[in-house]
Short mmCIF file of C-alpha atoms (C1' of nucleotides) in Angstrom, two decimals:
data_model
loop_
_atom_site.label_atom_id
_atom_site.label_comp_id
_atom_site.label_asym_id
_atom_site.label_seq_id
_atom_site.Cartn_x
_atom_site.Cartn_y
_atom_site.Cartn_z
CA UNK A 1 119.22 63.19 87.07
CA UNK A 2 116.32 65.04 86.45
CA UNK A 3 113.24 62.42 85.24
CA UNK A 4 111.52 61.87 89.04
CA UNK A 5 107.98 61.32 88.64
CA UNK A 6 106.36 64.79 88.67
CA UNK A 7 104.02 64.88 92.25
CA UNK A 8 101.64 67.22 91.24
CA UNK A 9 98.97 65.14 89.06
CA UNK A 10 99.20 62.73 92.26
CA UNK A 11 97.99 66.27 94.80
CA UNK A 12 94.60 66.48 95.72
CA UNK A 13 94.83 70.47 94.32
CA UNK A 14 95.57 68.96 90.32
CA UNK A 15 92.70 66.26 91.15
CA UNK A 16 90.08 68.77 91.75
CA UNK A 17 92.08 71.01 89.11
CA UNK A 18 91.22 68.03 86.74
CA UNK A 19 87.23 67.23 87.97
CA UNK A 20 86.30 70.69 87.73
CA UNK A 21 87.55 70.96 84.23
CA UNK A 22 86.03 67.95 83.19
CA UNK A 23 82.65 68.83 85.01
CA UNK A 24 82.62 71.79 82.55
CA UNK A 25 83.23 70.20 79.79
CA UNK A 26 80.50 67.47 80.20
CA UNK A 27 78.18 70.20 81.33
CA UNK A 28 78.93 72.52 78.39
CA UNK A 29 78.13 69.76 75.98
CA UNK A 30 75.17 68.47 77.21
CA UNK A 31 74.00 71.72 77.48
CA UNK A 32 75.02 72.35 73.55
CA UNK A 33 73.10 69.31 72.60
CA UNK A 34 69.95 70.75 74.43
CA UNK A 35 70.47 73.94 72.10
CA UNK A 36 72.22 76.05 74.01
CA UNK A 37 75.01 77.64 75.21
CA UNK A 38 74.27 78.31 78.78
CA UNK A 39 78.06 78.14 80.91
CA UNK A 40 77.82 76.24 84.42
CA UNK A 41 77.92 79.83 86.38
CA UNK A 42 74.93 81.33 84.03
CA UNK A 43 73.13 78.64 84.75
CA UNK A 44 73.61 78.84 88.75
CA UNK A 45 73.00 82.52 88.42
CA UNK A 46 69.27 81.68 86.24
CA UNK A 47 68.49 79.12 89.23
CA UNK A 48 69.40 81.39 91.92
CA UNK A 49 67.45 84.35 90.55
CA UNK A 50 64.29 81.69 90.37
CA UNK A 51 64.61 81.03 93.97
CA UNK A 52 65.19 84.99 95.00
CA UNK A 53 63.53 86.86 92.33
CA UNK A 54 64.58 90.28 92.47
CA UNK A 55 67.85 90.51 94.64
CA UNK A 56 70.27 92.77 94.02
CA UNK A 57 73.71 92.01 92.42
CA UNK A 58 75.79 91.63 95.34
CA UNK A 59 72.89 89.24 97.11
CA UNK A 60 73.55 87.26 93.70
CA UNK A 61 77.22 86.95 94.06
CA UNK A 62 77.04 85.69 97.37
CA UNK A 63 74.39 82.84 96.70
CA UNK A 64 76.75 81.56 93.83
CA UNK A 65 80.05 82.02 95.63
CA UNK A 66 81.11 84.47 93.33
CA UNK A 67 82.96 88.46 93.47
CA UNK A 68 81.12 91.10 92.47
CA UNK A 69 83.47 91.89 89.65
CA UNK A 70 83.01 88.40 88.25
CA UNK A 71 79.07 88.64 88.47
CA UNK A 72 79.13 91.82 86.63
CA UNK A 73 80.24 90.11 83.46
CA UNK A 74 77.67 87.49 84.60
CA UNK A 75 74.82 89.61 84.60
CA UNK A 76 75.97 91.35 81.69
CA UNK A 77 75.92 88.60 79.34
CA UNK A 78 72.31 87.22 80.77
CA UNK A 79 71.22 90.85 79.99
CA UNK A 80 71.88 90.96 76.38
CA UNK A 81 70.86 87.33 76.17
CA UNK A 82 67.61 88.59 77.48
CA UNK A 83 67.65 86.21 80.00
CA UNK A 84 66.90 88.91 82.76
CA UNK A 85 66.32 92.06 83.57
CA UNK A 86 68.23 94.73 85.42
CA UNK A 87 67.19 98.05 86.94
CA UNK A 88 67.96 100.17 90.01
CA UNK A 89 66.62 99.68 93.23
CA UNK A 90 64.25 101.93 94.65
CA UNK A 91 65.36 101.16 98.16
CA UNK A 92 69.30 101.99 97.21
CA UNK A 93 70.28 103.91 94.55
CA UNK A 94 73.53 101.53 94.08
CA UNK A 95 72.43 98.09 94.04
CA UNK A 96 70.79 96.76 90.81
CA UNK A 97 67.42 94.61 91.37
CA UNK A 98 67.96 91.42 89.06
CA UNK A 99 64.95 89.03 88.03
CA UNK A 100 64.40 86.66 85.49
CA UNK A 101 62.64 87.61 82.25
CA UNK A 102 59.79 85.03 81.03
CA UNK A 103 62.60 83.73 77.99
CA UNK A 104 65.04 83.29 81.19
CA UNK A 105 62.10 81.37 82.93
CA UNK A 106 61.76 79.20 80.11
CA UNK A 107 65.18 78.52 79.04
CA UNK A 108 65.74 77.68 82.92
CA UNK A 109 62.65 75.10 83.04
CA UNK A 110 64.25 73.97 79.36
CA UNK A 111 67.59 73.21 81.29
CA UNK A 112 66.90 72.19 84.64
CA UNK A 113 66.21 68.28 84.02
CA UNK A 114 69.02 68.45 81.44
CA UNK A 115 71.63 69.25 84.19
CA UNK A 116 69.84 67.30 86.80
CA UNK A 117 70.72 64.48 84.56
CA UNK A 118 73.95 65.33 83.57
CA UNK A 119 75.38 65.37 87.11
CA UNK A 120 75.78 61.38 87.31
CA UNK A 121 78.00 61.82 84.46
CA UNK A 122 80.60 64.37 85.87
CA UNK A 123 81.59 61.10 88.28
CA UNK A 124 82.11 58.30 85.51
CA UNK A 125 83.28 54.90 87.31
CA UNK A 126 81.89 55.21 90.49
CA UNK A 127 79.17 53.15 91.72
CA UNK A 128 75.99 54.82 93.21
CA UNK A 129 77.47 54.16 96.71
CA UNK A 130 80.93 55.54 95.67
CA UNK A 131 78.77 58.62 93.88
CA UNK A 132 77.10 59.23 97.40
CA UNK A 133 80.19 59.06 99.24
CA UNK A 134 81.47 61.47 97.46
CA UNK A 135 79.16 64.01 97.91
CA UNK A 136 79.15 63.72 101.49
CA UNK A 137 82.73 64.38 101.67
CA UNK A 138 82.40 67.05 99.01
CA UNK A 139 79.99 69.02 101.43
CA UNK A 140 81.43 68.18 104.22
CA UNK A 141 85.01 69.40 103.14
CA UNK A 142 83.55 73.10 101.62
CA UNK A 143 81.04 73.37 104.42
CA UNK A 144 84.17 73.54 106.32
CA UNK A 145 85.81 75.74 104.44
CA UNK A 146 83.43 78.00 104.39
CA UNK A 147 83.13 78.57 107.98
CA UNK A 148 86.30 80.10 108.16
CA UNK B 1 55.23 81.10 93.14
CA UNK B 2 59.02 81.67 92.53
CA UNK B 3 61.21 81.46 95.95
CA UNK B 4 61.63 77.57 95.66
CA UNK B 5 65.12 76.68 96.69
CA UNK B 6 67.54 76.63 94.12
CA UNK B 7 68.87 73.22 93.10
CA UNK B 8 72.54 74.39 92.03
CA UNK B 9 74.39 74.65 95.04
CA UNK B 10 73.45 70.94 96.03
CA UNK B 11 74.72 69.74 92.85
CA UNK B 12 78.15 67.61 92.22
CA UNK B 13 79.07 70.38 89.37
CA UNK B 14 78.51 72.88 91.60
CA UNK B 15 80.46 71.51 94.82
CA UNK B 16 82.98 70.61 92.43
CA UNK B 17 83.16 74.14 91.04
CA UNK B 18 83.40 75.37 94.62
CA UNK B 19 86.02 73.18 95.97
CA UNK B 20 87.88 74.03 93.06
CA UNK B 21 87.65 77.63 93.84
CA UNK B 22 88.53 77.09 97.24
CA UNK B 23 91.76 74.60 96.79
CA UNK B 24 93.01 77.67 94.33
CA UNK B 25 92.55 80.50 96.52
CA UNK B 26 94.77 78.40 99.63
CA UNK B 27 96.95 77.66 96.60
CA UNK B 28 97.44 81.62 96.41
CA UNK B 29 97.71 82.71 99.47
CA UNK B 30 100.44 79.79 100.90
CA UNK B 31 102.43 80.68 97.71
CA UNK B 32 102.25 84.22 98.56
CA UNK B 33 103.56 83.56 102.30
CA UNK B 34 106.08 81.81 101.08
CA UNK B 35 107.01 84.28 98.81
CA UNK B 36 106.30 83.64 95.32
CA UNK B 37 103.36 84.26 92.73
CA UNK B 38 103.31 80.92 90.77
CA UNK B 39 99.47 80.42 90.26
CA UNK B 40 99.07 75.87 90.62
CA UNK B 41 98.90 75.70 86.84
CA UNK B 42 102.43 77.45 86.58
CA UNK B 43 103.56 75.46 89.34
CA UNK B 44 102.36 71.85 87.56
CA UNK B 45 103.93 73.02 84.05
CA UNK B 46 107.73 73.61 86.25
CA UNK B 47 106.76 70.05 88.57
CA UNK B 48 106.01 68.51 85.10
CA UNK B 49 109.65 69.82 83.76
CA UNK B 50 111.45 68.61 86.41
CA UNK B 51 110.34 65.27 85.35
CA UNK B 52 110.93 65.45 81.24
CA UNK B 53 113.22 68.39 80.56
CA UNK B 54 113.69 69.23 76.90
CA UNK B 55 109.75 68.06 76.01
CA UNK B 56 107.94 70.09 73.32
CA UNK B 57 104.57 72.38 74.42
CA UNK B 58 102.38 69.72 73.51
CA UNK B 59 104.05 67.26 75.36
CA UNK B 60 103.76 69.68 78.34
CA UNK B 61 100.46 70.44 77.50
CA UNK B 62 99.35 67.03 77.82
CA UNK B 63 101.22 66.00 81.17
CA UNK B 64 99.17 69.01 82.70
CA UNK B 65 95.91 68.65 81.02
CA UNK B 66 95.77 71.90 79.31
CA UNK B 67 95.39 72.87 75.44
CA UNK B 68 98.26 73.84 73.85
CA UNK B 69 96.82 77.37 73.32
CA UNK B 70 96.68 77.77 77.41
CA UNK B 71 99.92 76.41 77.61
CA UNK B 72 101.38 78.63 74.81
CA UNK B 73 100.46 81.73 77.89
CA UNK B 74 101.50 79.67 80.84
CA UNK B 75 104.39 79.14 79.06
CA UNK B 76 105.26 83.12 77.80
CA UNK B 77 104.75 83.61 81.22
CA UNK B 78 107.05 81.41 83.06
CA UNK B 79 109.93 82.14 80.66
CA UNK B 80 109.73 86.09 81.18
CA UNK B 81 109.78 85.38 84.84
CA UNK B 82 113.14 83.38 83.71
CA UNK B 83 112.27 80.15 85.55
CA UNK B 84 112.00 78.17 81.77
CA UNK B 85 114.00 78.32 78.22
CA UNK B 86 112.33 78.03 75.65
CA UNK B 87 113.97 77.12 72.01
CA UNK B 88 112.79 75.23 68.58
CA UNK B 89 113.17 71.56 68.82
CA UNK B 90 116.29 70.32 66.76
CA UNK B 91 114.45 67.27 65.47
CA UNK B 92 111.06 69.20 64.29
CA UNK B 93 111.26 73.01 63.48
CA UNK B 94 107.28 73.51 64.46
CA UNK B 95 108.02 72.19 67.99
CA UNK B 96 109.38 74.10 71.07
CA UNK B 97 111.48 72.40 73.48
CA UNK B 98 111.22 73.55 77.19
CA UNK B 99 113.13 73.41 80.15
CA UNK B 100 113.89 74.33 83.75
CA UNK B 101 116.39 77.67 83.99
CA UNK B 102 118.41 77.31 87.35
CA UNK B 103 116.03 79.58 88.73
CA UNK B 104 113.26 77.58 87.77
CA UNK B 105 114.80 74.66 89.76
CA UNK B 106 115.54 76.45 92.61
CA UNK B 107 112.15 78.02 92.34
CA UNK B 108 110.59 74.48 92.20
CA UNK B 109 112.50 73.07 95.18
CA UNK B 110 111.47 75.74 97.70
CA UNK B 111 107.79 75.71 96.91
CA UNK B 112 108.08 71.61 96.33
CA UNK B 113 107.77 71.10 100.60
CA UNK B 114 105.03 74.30 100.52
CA UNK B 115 102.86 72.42 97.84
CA UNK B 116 102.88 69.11 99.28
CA UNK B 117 101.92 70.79 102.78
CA UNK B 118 98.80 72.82 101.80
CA UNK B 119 97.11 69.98 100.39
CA UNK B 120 95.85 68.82 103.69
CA UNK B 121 94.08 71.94 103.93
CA UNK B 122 92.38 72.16 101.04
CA UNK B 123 89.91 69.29 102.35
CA UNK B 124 89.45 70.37 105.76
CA UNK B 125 87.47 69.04 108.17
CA UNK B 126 87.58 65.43 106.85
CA UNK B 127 89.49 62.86 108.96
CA UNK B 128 92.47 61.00 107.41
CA UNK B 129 90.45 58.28 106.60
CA UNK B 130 87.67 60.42 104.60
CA UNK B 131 90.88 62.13 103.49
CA UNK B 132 92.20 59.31 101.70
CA UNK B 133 88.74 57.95 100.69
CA UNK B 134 88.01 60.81 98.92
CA UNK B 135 91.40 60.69 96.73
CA UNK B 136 90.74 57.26 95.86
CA UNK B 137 87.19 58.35 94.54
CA UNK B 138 88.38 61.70 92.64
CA UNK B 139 91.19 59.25 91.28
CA UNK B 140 88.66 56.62 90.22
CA UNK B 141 86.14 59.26 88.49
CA UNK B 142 88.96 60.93 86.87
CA UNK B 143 90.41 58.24 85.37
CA UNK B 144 87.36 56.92 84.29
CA UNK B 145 86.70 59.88 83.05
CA UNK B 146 89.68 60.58 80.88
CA UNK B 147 89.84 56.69 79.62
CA UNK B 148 86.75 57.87 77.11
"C1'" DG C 1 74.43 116.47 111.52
"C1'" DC C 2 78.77 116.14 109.78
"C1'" DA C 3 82.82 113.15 109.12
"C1'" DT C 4 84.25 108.46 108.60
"C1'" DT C 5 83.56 103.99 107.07
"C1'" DT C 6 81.26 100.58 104.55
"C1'" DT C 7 78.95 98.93 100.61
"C1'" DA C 8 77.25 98.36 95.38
"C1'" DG C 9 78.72 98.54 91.15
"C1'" DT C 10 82.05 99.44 87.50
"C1'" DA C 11 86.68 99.70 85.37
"C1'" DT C 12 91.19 97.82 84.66
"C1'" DG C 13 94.68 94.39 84.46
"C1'" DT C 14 96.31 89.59 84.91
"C1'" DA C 15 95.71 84.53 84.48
"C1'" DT C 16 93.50 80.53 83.21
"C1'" DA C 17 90.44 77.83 79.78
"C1'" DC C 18 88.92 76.76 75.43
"C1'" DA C 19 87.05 77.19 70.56
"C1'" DT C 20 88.39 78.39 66.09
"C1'" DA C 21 91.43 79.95 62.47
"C1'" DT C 22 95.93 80.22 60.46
"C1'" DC C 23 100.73 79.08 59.21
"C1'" DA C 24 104.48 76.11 58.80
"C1'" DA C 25 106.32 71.71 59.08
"C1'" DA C 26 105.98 66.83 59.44
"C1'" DA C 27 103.64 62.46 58.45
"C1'" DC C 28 101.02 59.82 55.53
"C1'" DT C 29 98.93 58.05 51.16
"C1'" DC C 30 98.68 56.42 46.88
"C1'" DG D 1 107.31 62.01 45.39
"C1'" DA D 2 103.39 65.12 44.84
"C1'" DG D 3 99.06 65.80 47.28
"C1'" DT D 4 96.52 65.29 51.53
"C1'" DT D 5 96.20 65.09 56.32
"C1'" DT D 6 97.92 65.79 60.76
"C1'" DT D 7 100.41 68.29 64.08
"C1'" DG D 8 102.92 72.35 66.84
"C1'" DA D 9 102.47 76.80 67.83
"C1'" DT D 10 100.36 81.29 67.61
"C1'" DA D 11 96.46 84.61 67.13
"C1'" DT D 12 91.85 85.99 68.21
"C1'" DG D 13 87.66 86.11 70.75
"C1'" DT D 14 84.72 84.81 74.72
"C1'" DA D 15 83.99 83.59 79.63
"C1'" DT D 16 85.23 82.97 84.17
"C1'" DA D 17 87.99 84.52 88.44
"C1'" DC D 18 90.00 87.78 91.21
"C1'" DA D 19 92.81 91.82 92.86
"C1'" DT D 20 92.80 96.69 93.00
"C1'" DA D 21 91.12 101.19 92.37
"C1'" DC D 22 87.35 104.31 91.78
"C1'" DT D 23 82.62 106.59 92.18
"C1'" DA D 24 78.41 107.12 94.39
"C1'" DA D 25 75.45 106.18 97.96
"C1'" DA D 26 74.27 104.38 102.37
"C1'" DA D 27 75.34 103.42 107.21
"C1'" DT D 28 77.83 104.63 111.24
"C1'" DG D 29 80.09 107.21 114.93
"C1'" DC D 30 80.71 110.91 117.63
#
DNA sequence: GCATTTTAGTATGTATACATATCAAAACTC
DNA sequence: GAGTTTTGATATGTATACATACTAAAATGC
């Protein structure tokens, strides 16, 4: 016979699989009801680009954990939002200097205390001791995996 | 002044995001030694199979957690790698029922021991104890989270 | 200082992920 | 039981995510 319990919603891999996709959705949302459509990797890309005004697109990729393929399409998008700005560096003639533009400024101050208090959210059910738990063993698991 | 530290990275969306990126790319490359090219959400959709042969898209969707339009690809692409069958339901003429092709079985039962073994290592560095601690809290939120 | 290697960005192709629209079929309503 | 609503699947369009290949430019090695 043939009708075992599947494993895989019981794996930690289909967990995470499952968080993550709910994270988005909660944060896409929220973010909708605050009027507008900012996705959860724009968004990181705005807040890094506050931080580092003016790094190039590779620097970018790195602070968000991303490839440089994906942040192309990133950075593309935030362009013709008008969210940034884009030009060649004068120091190397193949990177491309990103900074906010004052509307990406703005729409990031707009959004920051919306996703600062959307975060409690993404971890429904858990009390504040379970929610701080869990982000210790969050960090501690991808600082790990990181230093490989 | 702009070079305040960016708030992103320290978020639960954003570690959430990572691990998630993380889990999938040890996902890839233990499937690849062992290998195959089944991506998780391909290997969930045959896992989920094993368990209900004969259940409609929908159905599968649901077990998995994906939209039937996602499911309609992961689906095209599982039977032209002729590990599923796909044919209309019997009972309802809108509905396609799905199962496991001999090669899909056999496909599923070698990477069955693979799966279960790389999920240790997608939370690294956390001691069996954190280990299970954090599945019970990733259970918890999830299901809280799905109950709305 | 020239050849090799590395790096920044883009282009291309595949695979989720999801919203929306559409079609056909089933379920429901009165 | 005809009309409405819901449902299963597909089609289309957008946004990650990543591998691979390519161009141009910078860094390096000798």
């Amino acid at each position: 016979m043939s009708d075992d319990q599947p494993i895989s919603p019981t794996l930690p891999g289909h967990l995470i699989r499952r968080l993550h996709q709910l994270s988005t959705q909660i944060f896409a949302q929220r973010i909708k009801d605050a009027g507008s459509d900012l996705t959860p990797v724009q968004f990181a890309a705005l807040d890094a680009l506050a931080a580092r005004p003016g790094i190039d697109q590779a620097r970018l990729a790195e602070m968000i954990a991303k490839d440089r393929a994906t942040i192309g399409g990133v950075v593309d998008r935030l362009e013709q939002k008008g969210l940034i700005s884009r030009e060649v560096s004068p120091e190397d003639k193949r990177a491309r200097v990103v900074r906010l533009t004052p509307q990406g400024q703005a729409t990031l101050s707009h959004l920051l205390p919306v996703v600062q208090e959307l975060q409690r959210d993404i971890l429904p059910g858990l009390s504040a001791a379970e929610y701080d738990q869990f982000l210790a063993l969050v960090g501690k698991a991808t600082r790990a995996a990181e230093a490989n």
